[in-house]
mmCIF file of C-alpha atoms in Angstrom:
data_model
loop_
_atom_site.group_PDB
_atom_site.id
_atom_site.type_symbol
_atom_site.label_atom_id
_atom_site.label_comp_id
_atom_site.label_asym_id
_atom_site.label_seq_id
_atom_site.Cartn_x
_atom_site.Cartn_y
_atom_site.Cartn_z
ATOM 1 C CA UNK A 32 4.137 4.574 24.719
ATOM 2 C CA UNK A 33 4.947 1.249 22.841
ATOM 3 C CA UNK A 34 5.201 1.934 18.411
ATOM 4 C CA UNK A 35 3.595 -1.506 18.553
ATOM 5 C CA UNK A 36 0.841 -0.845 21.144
ATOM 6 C CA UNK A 37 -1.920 -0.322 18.941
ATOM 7 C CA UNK A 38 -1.197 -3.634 17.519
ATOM 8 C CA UNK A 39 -3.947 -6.253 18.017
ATOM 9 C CA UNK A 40 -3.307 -9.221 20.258
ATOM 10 C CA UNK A 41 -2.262 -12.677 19.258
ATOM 11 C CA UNK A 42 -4.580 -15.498 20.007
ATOM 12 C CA UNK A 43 -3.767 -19.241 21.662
ATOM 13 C CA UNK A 44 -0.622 -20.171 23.059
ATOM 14 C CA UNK A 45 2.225 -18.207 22.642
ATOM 15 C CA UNK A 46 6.267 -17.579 24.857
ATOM 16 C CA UNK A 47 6.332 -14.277 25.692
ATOM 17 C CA UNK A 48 9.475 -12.169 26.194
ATOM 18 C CA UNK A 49 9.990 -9.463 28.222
ATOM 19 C CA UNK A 50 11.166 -7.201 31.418
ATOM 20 C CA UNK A 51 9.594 -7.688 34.778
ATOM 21 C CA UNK A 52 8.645 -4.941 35.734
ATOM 22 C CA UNK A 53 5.656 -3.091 38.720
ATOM 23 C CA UNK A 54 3.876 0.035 38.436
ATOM 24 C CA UNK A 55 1.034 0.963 40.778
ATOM 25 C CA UNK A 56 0.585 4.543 43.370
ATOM 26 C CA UNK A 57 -0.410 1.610 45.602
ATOM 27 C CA UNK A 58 -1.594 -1.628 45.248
ATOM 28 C CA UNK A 59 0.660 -4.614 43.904
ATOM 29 C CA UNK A 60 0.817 -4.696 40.243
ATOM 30 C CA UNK A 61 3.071 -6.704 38.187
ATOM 31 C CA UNK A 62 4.130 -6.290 34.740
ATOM 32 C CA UNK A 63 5.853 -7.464 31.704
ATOM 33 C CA UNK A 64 7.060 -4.829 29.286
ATOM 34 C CA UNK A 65 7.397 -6.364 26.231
ATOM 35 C CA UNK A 66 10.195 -5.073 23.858
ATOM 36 C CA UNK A 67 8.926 -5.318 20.587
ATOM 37 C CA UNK A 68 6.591 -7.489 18.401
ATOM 38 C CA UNK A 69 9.428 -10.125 18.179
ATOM 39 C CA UNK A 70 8.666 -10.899 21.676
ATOM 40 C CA UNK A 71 5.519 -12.501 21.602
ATOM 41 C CA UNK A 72 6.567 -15.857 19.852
ATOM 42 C CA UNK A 73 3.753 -18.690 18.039
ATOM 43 C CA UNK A 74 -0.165 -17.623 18.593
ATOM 44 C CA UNK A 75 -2.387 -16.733 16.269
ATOM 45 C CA UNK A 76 -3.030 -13.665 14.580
ATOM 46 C CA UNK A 77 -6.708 -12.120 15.496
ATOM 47 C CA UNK A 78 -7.010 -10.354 12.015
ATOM 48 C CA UNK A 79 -5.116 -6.914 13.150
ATOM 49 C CA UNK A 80 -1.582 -5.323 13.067
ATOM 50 C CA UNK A 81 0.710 -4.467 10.749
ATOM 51 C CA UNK A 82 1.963 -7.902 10.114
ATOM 52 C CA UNK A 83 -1.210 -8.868 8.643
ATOM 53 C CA UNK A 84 -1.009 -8.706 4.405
ATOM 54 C CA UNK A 85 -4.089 -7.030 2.349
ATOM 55 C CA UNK A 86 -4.425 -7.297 -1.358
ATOM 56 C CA UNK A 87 -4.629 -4.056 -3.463
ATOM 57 C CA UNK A 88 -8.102 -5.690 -4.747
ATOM 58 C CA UNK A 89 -9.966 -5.143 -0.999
ATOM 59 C CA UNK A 90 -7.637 -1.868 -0.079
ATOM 60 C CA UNK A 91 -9.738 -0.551 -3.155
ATOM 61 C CA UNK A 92 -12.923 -2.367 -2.342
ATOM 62 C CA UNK A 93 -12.739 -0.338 0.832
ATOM 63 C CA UNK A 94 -13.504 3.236 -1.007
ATOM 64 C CA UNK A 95 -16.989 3.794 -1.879
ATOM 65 C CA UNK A 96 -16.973 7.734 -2.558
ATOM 66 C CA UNK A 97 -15.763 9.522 0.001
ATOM 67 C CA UNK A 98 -12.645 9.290 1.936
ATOM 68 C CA UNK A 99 -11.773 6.368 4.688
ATOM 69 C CA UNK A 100 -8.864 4.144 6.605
ATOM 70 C CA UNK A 101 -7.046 1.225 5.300
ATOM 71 C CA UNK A 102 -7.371 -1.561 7.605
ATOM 72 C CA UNK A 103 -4.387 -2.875 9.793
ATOM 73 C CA UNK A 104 -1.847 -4.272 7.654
ATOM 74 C CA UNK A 105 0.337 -3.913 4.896
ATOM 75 C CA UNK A 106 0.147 -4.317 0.624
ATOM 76 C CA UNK A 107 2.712 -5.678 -1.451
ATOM 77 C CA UNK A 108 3.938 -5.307 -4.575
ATOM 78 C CA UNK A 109 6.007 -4.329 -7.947
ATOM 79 C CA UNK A 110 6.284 -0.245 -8.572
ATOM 80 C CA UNK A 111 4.896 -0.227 -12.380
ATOM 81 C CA UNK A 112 5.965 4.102 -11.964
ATOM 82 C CA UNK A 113 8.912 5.140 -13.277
ATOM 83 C CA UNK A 114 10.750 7.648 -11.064
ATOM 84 C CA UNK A 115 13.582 8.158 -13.353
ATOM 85 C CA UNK A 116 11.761 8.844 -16.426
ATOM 86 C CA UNK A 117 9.451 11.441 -14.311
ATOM 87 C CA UNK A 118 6.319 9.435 -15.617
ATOM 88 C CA UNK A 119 4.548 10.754 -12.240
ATOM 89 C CA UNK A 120 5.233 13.130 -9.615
ATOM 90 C CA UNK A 121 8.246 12.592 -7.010
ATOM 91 C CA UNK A 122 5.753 11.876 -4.565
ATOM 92 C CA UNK A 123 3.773 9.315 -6.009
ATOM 93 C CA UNK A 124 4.267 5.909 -6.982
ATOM 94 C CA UNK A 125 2.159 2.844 -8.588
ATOM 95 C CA UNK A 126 2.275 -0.432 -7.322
ATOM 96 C CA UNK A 127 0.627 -3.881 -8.388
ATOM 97 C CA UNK A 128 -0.026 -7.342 -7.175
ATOM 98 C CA UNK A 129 -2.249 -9.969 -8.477
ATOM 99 C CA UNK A 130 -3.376 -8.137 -11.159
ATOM 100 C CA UNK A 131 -4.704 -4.889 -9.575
ATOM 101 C CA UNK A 132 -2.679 -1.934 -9.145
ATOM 102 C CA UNK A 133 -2.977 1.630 -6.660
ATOM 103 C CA UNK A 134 -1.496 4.954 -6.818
ATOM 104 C CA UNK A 135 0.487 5.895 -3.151
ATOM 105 C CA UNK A 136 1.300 9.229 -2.290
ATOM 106 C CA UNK A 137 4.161 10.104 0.245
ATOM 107 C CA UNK A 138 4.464 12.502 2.849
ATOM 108 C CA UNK A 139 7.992 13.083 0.975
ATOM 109 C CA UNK A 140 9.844 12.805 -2.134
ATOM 110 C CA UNK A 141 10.702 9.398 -2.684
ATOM 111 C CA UNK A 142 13.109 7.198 -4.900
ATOM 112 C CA UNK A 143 11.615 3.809 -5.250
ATOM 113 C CA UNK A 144 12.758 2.234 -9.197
ATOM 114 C CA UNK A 145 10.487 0.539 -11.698
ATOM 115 C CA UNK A 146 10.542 -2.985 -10.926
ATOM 116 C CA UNK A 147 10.985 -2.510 -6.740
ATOM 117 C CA UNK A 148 9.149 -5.176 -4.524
ATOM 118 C CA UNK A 149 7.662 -2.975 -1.705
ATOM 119 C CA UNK A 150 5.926 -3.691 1.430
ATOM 120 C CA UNK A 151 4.322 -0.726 2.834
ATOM 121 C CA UNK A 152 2.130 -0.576 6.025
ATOM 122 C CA UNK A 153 -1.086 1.187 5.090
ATOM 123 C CA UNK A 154 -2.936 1.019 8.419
ATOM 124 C CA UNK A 155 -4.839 3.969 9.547
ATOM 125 C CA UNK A 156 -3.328 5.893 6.234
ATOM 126 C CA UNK A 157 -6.083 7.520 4.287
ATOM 127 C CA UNK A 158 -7.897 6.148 1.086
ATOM 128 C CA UNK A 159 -9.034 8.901 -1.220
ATOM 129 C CA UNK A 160 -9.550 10.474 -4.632
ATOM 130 C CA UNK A 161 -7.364 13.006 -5.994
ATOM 131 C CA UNK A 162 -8.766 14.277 -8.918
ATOM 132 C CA UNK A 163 -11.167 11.766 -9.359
ATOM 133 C CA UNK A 164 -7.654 8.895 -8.685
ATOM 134 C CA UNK A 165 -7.834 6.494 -6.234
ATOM 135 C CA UNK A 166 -4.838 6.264 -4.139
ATOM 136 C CA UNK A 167 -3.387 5.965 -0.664
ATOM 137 C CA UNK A 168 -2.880 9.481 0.166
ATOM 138 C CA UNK A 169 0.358 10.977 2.915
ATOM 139 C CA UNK A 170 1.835 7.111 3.530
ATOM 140 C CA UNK A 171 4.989 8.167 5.807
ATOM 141 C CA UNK A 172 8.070 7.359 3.675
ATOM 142 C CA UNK A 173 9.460 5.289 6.972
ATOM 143 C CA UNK A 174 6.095 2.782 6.315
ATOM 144 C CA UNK A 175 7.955 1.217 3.347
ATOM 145 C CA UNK A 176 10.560 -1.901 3.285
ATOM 146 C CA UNK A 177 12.000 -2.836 0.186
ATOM 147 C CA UNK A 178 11.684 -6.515 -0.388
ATOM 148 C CA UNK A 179 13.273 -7.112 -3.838
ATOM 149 C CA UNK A 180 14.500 -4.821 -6.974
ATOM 150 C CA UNK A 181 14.701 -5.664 -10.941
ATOM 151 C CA UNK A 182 11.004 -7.681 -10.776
ATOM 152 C CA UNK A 183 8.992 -7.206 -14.033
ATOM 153 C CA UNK A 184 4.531 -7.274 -14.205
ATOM 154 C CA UNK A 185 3.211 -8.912 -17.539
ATOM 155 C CA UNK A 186 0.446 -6.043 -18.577
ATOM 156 C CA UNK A 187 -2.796 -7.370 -18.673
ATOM 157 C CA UNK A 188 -3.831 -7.283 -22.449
ATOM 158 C CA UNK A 189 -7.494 -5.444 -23.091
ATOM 159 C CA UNK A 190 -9.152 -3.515 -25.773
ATOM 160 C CA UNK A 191 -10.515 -0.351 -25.266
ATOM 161 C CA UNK A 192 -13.940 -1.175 -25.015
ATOM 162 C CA UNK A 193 -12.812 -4.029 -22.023
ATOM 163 C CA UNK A 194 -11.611 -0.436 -20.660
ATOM 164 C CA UNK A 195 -14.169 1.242 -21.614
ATOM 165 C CA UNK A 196 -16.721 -1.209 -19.474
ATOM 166 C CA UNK A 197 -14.721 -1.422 -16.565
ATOM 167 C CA UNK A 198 -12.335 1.412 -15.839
ATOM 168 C CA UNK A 199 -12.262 1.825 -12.297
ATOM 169 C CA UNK A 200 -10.865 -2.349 -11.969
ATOM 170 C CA UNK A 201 -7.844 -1.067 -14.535
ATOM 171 C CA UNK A 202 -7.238 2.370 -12.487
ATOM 172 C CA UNK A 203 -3.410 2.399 -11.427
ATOM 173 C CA UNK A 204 -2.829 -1.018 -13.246
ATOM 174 C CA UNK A 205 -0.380 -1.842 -15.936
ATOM 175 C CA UNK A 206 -2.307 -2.534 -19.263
ATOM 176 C CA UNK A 207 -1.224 -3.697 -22.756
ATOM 177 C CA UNK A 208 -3.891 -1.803 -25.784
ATOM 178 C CA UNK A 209 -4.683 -3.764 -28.508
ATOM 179 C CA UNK A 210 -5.467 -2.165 -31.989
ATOM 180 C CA UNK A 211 -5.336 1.370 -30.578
ATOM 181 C CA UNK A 212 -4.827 4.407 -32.496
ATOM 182 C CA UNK A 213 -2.668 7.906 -30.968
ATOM 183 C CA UNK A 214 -4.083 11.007 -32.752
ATOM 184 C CA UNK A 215 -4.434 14.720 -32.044
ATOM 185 C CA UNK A 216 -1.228 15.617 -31.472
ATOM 186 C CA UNK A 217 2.555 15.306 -32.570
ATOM 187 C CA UNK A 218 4.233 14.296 -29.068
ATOM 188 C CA UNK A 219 3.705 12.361 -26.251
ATOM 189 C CA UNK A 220 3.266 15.425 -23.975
ATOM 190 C CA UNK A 221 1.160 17.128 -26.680
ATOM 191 C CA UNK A 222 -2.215 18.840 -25.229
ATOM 192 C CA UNK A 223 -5.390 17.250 -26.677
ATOM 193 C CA UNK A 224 -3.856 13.697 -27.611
ATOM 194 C CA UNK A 225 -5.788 10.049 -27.318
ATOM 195 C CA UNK A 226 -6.017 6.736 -27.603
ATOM 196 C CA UNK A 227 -8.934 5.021 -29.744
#
């Protein structure tokens, strides 16, 4: 019934922790019920769990047109959304590391701030389009831990033929235009406006 018992084993030496305990209809049958992940202390980590760190770059890698699972683990990064200027939906949020950035959608509203450090545990969640977007789709709220607040991303700088050539690398990351032009419109939220 163990949150953590999906969770792959460590390898090598290790102290374990935990309450002696039997259960068996007859023969003898020891046990030791473990209390949580903090109880298994050194060994190595075989590659699963929750504890083990995937880059945005491979949980995108992983889709290849129709949906899937993240692996075990977690991402980490810098929201580049902003919640309180209601650039996106309350559900959604963008987040970047080194360079390459993903759309996550909640299960619930959510409040996270432009600049947040977030770790979120992605495995099993699913990874999908939405409208031809890439993202991390119904991520329980509870999966996220916020690491750090007020932390700013340097845009990458591109033209729009670099964009052009390579759009689905920039999807969901934070980009600087050079030499662009806005037209076809006269506001932001105007029908019909773009970029060339």
């Amino acid at each position: 019934y163990a949150s953590f018992a999906n969770t792959s084993l460590k390898s090598g030496e290790l102290d374990l922790v935990g309450i002696v305990s039997e259960y068996s209809p007859s023969a003898f049958t020891p046990q030791l019920n473990l209390r949580n992940l903090d109880d298994v202390i050194g060994g190595t980590n075989t590659g699963g769990g929750d504890d083990v760190k995937q880059s945005i770059q491979d949980i995108k890698a992983k889709f290849t047109g129709t949906a899937t699972t993240a692996p075990q683990g977690y991402i980490q990064g810098v929201v580049i959304s902003d919640y309180s200027n209601k650039n996106i939906t309350t559900k959604n949020l963008v987040i970047q590391s080194e360079g390459y950035g993903i759309t996550v959608r909640f299960t619930a509203d959510h409040a996270y701030a432009l600049g947040a450090e977030l770790k979120i545990k992605v495995s099993g969640v699913e990874i999908s389009e939405f409208n031809k977007l890439l993202q991390l789709n119904n991520v329980p709220n509870a999966n996220v831990t916020v690491v750090g607040t007020g932390n700013t991303v340097v845009p990458k700088e591109i033209t729009i033929s670099d964009l052009k050539a390579d759009f689905e690398r920039y999807e969901s990351t934070l980009v600087t235009i050079k030499g662009g032009t806005i037209s076809g419109g006269t506001s932001y939220g105007a029908t019909g406006v773009k970029l060339t």
